[in-house]
Short mmCIF file of C-alpha atoms in Angstrom, two decimals:
data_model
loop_
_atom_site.label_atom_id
_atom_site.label_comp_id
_atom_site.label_asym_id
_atom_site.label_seq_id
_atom_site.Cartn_x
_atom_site.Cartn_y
_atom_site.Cartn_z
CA UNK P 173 -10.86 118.80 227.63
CA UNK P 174 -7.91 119.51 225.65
CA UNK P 175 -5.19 117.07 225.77
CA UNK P 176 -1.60 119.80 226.39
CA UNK P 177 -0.11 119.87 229.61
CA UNK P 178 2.43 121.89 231.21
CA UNK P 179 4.67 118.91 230.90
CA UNK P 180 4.59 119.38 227.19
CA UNK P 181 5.10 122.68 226.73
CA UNK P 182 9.02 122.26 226.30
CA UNK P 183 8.08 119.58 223.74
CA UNK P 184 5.78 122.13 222.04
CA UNK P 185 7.76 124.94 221.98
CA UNK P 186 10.69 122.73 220.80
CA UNK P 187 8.31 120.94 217.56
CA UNK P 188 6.87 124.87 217.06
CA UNK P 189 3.70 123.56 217.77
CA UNK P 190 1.96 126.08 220.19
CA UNK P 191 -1.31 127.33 218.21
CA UNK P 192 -2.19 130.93 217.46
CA UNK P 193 -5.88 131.04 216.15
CA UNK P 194 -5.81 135.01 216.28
CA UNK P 195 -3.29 134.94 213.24
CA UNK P 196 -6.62 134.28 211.15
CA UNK P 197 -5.40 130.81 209.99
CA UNK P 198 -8.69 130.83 207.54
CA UNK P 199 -11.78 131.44 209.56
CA UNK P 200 -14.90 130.25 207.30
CA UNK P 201 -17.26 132.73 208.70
CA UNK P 202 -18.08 136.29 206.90
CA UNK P 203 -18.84 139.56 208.56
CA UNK P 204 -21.39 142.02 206.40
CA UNK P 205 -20.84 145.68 206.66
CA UNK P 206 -22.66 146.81 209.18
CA UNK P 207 -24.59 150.46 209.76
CA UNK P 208 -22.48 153.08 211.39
CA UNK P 209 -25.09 153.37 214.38
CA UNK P 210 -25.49 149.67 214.96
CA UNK P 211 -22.33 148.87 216.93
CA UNK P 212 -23.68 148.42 220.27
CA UNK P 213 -27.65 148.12 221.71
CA UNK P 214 -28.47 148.94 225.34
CA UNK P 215 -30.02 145.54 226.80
CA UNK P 216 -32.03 144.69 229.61
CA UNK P 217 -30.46 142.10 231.73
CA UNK P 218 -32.60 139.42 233.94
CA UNK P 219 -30.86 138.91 237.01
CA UNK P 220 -32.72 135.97 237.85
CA UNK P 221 -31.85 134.35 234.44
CA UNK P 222 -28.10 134.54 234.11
CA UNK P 223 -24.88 135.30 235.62
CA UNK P 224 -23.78 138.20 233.60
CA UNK P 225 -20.83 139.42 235.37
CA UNK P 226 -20.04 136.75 237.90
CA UNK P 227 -16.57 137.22 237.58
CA UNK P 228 -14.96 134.57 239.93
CA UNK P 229 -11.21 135.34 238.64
CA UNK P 230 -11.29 138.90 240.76
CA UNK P 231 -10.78 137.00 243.93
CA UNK P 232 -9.92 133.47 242.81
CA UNK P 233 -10.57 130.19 244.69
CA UNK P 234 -8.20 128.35 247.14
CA UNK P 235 -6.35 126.29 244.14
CA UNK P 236 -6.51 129.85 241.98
CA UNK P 237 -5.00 133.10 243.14
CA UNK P 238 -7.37 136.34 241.88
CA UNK P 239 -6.18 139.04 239.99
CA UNK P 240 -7.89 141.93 241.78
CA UNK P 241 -4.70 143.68 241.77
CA UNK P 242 -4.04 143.49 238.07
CA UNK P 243 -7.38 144.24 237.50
CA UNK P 244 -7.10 147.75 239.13
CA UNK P 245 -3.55 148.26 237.13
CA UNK P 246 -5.35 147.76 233.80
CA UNK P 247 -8.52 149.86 234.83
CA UNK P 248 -5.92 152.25 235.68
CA UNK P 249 -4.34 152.38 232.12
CA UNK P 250 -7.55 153.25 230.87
CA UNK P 251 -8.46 155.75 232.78
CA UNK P 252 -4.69 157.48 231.86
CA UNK P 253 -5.58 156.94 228.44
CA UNK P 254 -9.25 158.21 228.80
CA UNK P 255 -7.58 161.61 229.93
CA UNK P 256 -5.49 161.94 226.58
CA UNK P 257 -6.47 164.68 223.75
CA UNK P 258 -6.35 161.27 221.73
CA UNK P 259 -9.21 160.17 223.78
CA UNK P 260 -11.05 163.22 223.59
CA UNK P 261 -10.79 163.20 219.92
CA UNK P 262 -12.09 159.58 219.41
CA UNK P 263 -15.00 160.20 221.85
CA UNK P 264 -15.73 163.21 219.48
CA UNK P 265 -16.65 161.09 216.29
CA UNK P 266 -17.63 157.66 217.98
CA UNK P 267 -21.48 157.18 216.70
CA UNK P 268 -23.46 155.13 219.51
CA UNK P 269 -25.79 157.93 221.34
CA UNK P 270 -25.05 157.79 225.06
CA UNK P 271 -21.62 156.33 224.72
CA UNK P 272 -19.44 159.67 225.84
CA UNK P 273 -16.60 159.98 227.02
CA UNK P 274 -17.54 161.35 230.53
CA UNK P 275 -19.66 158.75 230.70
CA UNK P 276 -16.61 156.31 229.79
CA UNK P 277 -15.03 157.66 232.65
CA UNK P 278 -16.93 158.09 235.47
CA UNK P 279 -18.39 154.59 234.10
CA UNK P 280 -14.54 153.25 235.07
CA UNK P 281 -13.81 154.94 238.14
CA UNK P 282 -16.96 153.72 239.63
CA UNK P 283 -16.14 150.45 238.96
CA UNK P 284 -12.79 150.44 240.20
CA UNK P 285 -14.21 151.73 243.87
CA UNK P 286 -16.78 148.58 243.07
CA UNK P 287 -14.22 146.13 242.91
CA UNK P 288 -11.83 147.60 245.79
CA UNK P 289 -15.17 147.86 248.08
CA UNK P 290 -16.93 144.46 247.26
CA UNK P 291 -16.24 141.04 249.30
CA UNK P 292 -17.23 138.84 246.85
CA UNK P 293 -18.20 138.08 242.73
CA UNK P 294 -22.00 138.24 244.24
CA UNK P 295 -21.65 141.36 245.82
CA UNK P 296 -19.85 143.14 242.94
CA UNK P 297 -22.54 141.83 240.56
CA UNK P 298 -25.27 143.07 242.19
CA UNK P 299 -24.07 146.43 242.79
CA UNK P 300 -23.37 146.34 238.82
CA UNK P 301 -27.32 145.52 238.17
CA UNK P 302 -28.14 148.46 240.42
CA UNK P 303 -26.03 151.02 239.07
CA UNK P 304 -25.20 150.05 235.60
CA UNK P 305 -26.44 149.12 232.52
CA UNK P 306 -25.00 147.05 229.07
CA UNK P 307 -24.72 147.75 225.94
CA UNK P 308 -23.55 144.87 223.72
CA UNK P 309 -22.28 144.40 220.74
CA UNK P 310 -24.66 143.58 217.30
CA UNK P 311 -21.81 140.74 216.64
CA UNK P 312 -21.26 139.46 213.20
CA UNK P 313 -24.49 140.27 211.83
CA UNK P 314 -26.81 141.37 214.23
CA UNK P 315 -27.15 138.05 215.72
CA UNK P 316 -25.25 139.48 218.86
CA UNK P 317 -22.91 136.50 218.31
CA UNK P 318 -18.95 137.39 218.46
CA UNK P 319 -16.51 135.11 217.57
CA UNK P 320 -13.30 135.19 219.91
CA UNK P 321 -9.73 134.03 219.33
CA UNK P 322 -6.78 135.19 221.44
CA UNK P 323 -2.93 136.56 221.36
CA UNK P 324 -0.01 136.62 223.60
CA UNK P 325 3.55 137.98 223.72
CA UNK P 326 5.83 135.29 222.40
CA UNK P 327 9.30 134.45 223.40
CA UNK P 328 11.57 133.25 220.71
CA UNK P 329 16.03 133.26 220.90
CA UNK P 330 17.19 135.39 218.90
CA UNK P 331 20.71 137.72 218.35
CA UNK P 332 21.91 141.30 218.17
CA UNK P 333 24.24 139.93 215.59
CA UNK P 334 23.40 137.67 212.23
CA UNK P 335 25.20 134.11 212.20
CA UNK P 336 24.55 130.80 210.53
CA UNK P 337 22.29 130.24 213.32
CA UNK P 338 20.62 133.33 213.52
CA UNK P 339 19.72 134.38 209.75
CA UNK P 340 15.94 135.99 209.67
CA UNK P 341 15.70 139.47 210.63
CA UNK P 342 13.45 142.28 212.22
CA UNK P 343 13.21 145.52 210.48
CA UNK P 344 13.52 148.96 212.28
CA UNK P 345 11.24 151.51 210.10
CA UNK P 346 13.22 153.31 207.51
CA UNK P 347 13.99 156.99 208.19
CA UNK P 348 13.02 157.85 204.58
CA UNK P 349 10.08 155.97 205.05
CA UNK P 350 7.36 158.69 204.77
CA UNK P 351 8.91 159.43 201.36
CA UNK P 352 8.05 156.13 200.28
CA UNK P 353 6.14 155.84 197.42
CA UNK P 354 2.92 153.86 197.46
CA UNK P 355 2.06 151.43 196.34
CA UNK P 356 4.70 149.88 199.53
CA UNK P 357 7.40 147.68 197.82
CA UNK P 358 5.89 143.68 198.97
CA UNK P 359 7.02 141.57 201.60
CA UNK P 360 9.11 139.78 199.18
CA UNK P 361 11.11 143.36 197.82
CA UNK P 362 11.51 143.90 201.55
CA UNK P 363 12.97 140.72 203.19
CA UNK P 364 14.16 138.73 200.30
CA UNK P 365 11.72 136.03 199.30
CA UNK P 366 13.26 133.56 201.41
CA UNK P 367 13.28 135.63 204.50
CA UNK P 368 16.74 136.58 205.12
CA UNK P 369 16.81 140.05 203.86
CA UNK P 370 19.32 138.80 200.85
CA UNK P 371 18.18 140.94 197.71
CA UNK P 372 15.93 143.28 199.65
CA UNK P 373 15.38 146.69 200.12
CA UNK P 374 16.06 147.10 203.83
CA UNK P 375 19.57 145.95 204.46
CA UNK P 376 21.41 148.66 206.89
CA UNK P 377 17.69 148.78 209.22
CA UNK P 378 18.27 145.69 210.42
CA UNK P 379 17.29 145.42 214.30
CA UNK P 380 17.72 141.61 215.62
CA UNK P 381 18.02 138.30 214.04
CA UNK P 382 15.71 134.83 214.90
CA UNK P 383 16.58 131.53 214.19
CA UNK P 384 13.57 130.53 212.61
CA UNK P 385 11.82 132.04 209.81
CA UNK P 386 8.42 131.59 210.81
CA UNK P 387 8.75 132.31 214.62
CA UNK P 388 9.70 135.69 212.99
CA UNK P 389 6.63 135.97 211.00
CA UNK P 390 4.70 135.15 213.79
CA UNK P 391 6.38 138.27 215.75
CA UNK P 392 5.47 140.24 212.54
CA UNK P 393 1.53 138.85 213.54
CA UNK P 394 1.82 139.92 217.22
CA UNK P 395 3.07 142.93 216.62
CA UNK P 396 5.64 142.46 219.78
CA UNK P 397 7.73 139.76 221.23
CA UNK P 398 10.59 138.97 223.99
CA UNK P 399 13.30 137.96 222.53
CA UNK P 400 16.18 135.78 224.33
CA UNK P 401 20.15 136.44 223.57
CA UNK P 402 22.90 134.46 223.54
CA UNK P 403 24.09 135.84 226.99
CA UNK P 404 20.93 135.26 228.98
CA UNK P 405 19.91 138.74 229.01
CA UNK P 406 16.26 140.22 227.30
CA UNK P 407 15.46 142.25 224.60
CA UNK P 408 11.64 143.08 224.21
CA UNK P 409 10.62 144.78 220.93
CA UNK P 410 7.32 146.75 219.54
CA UNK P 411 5.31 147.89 216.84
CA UNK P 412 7.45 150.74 215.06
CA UNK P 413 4.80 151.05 211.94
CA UNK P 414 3.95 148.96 208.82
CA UNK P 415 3.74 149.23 205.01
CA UNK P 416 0.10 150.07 203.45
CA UNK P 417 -1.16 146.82 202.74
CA UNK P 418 -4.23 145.20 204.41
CA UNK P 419 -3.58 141.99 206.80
CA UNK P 420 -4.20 138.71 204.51
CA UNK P 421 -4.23 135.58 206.37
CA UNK P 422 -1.44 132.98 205.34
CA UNK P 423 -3.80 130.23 206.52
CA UNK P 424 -6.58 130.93 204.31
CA UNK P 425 -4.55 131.28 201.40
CA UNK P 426 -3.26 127.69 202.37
CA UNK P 427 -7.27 126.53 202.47
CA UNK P 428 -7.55 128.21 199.35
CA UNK P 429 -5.32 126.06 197.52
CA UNK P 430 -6.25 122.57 199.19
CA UNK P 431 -3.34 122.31 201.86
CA UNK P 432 -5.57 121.84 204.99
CA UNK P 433 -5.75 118.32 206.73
CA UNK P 434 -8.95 116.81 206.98
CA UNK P 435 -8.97 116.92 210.97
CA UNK P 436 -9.02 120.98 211.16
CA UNK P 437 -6.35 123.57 209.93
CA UNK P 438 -4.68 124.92 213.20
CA UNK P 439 -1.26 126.61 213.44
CA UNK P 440 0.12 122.99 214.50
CA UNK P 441 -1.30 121.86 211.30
CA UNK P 442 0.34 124.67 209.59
CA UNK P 443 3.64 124.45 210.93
CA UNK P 444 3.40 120.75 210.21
CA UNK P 445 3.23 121.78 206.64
CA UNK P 446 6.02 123.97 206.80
CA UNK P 447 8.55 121.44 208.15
CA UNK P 448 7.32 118.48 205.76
CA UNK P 449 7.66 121.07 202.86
CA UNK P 450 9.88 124.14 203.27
CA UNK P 451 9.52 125.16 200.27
CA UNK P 452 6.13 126.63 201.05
CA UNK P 453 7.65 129.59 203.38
CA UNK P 454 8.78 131.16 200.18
CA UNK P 455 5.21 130.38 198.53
CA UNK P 456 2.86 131.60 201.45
CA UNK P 457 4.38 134.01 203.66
CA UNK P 458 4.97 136.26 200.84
CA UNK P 459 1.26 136.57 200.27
CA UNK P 460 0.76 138.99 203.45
CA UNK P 461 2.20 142.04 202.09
CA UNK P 462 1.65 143.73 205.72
CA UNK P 463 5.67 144.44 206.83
CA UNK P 464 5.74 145.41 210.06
CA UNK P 465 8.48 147.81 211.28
CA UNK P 466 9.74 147.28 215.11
CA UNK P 467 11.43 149.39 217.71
CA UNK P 468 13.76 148.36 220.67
CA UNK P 469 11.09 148.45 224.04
CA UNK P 470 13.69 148.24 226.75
CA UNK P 471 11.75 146.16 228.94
CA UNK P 472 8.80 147.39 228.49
CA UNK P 473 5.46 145.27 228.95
CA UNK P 474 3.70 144.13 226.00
CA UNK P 475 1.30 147.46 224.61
CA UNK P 476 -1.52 147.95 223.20
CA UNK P 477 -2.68 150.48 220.20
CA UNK P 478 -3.62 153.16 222.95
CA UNK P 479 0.09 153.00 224.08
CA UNK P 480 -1.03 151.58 227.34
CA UNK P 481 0.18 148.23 228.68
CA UNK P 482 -1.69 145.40 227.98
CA UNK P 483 -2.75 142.94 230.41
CA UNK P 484 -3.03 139.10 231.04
CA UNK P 485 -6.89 138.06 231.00
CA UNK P 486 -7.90 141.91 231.43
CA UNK P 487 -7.31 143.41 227.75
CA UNK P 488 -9.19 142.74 224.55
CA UNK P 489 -8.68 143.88 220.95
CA UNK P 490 -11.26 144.89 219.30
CA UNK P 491 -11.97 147.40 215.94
CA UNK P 492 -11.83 150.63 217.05
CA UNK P 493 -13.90 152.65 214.39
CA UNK P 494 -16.90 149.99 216.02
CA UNK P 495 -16.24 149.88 219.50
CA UNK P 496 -15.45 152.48 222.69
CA UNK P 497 -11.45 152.60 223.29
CA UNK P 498 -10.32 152.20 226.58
CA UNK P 499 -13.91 151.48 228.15
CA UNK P 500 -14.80 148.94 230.23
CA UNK P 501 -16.19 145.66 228.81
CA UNK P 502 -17.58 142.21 229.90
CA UNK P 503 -16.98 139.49 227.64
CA UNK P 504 -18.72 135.68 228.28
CA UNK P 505 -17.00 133.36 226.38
CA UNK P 506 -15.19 129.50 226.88
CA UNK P 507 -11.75 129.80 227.54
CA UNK P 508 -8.90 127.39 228.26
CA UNK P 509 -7.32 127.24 231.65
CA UNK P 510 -4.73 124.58 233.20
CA UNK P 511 -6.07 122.51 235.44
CA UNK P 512 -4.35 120.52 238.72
CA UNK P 513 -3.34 117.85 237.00
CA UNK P 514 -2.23 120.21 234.29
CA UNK P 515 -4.44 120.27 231.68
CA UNK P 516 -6.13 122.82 229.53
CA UNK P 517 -9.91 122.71 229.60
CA UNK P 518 -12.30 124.83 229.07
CA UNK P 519 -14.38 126.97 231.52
CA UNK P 520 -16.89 129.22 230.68
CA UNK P 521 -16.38 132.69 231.99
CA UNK P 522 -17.93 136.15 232.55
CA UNK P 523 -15.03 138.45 232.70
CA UNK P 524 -14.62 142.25 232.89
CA UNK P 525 -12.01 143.13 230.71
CA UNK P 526 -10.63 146.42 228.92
CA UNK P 527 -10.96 147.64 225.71
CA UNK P 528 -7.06 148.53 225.06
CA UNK P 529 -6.08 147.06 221.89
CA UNK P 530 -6.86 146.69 217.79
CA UNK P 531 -5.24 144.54 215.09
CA UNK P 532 -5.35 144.30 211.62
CA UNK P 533 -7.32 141.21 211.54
CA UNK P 534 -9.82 142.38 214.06
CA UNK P 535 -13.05 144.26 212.12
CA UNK P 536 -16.03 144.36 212.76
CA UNK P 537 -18.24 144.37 216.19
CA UNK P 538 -18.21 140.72 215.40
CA UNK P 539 -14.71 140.01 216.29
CA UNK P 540 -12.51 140.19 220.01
CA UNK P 541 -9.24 139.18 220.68
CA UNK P 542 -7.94 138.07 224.22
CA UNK P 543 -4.54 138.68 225.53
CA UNK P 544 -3.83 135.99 227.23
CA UNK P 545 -0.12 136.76 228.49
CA UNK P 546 3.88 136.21 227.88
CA UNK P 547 5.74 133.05 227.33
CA UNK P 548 4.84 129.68 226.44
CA UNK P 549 1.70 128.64 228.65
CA UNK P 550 -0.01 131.80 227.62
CA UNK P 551 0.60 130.83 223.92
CA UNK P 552 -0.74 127.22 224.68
CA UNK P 553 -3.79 128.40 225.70
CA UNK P 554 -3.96 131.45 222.95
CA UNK P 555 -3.87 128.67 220.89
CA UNK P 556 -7.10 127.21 221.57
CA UNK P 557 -9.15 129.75 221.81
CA UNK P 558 -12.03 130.21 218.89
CA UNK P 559 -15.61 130.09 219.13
CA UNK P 560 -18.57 132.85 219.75
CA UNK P 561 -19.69 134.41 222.91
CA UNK P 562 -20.87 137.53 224.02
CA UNK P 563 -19.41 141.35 224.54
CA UNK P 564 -21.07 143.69 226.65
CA UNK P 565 -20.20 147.20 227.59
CA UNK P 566 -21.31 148.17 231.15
CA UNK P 567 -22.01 152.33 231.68
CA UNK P 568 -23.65 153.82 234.37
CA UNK P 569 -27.21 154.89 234.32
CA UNK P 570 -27.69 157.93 233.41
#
């Protein structure tokens, strides 16, 4: 059991402690290359020896309201995505015999009149064994292990206008910028190296200001955010496109050079760091070259890279040269929950979730990231998610 409550979370969010372990804050394990054909291997499941998709959350308990509803919402954004040219064109090249796109499809829709027909986790698991079968993932290196870690949508204050207060800007993408030469001018020729966009190369594409430097790094890392004005009202912004640099983790270069506390580097641990020694925002956050470029949302929910909403609990990231985009997928894993007395602690779970997102840190069949939500309990418990479990994708028999 984890020792945040909900009573905290003001506290948290106040010291900039809630934890993000899906920024990459210097995981230890390595992935090898795997073959092209090796992504995913049809299993045989045991019904007598586990409870592979037992998935409880569908239709709660009587201290937990389900998510049935939500459930069918996200199945539906993948099935609108499934009918895209984009779709068709992925399907086209994706390498694992037997994993179409028809079969995709008709793999979803039957599931969706499972779950609107079924009374009960039991039932709906059963009439999964009988109809379907899994494919699952090779993992890191063909161990069938995946290591998980999670994201959510932050919300940070920010303002339309710059001010004393509000100093550290998002970027809207150039309109020159496919006549940028490569290599992409660095983080530093872009924002200024301490963050404020003094010196650099963007001034005039300026699209909102934040308060804090890092809080807009960390919207850089999630690739979307809410954002809070001055006058109460909302903006939410999105991915608008990013400079040609590969993701490098900020944390690991902070392991690198000897900065880690001996109890375990977390983004606490980092931010720690940051507000005992300032200074080091100018040394590390330079060293991920990856700018992203944002775009006002109006309102719009949190997406995912097949420009379909994402959704709390329902929608994974995972690398889509390895795995099937928009298909359904099972993943059993540990993650945090609040308890009554408000509480994270961990509960092990078998959970049908979507396959609607990607990131820059995410390679590999050997790595998933959860979506875990908006705001600051979602981030609490983003924060605490990292370890390995399982991904499986269920198709029907052929």
């Amino acid at each position: 059991m984890l020792c945040a409550t909900k009573a905290d979370l003001p506290e948290l969010m106040m010291k900039k402690t809630i934890a993000l372990v899906s920024l990459g804050l210097g995981l230890t394990f390595s992935i090898p290359s795997l073959p092209a054909m090796a992504q995913l291997r049809q299993i045989t499941v045991n019904p007598q020896s586990n409870a592979l998709g037992m998935d409880e959350q569908i239709w709660g308990s009587p201290d937990s309201p389900g998510d049935k509803e939500a459930l069918l919402r996200s199945i539906d954004h993948s099935l609108r995505y499934l009918s895209t040219p984009g779709a068709a064109r992925s399907y086209q090249r994706y390498p694992v015999r037997g994993v179409t796109l028809s079969r995709v499809q008709r793999s979803l829709r039957r599931f969706r009149e499972l779950v609107v027909t079924s009374q009960s986790p039991a039932e709906l698991q059963a009439a999964i064994e009988r109809e379907f079968v899994f494919y699952k993932s090779v993992g890191r290196s063909s161990d069938g292990k995946v290591y998980f870690t999670a994201y959510y949508e932050p919300i940070y204050a920010a303002s339309r206008t710059p001010s004393a207060e509000y100093r550290y800007p998002l970027y809207r993408k150039p309109s020159n910028f496919s006549s940028w030469r490569k290599p992409h001018p660095s983080r530093a020729e872009l924002e200024g190296r301490d963050g404020t966009g003094r010196g650099g190369r963007l001034a005039g594409n300026e699209l909102v200001w934040l308060r804090d430097r890092f809080e807009a790094f960390l919207v850089h890392i999630q690739g979307s955010a809410r954002l809070e004005l001055p006058d109460g009202s909302v903006m939410t912004v999105g991915y608008g496109g990013n400079t040609d640099y590969p993701y490098n983790s900020v944390g690991r270069e902070m392991i690198k050079d000897g900065l880690h506390p001996s109890d375990g580097f977390t983004l606490p641990k980092m931010i720690e760091i940051f507000q005992q020694r300032p200074e080091l925002l100018d040394v590390y956050l330079p060293r991920n070259n990856r700018f992203i470029f944002f775009q006002e949302t109006n309102g719009a929910p949190a997406t995912g890279s097949l420009n379909v909403p994402v959704t709390a609990d329902r929608s994974i990231a995972t690398d889509k040269s390895q795995m099937p985009p928009g298909a359904l997928a099972l993943v059993r894993t540990q993650i945090p929950y609040f308890n009554q007395e408000g509480e994270l602690e961990y509960r092990l779970v078998s959970r049908y979730v979507l396959d609607q997102d990607t990131g820059s840190a995410i390679k590999s069949p050997g790595r998933v990231d959860l979506f875990l939500g908006t705001g600051p309990e979602a981030g609490a418990r983003a924060g605490v998610v990292g370890g390995l479990g399982d991904l499986y994708y269920p198709l029907l028999r052929n």
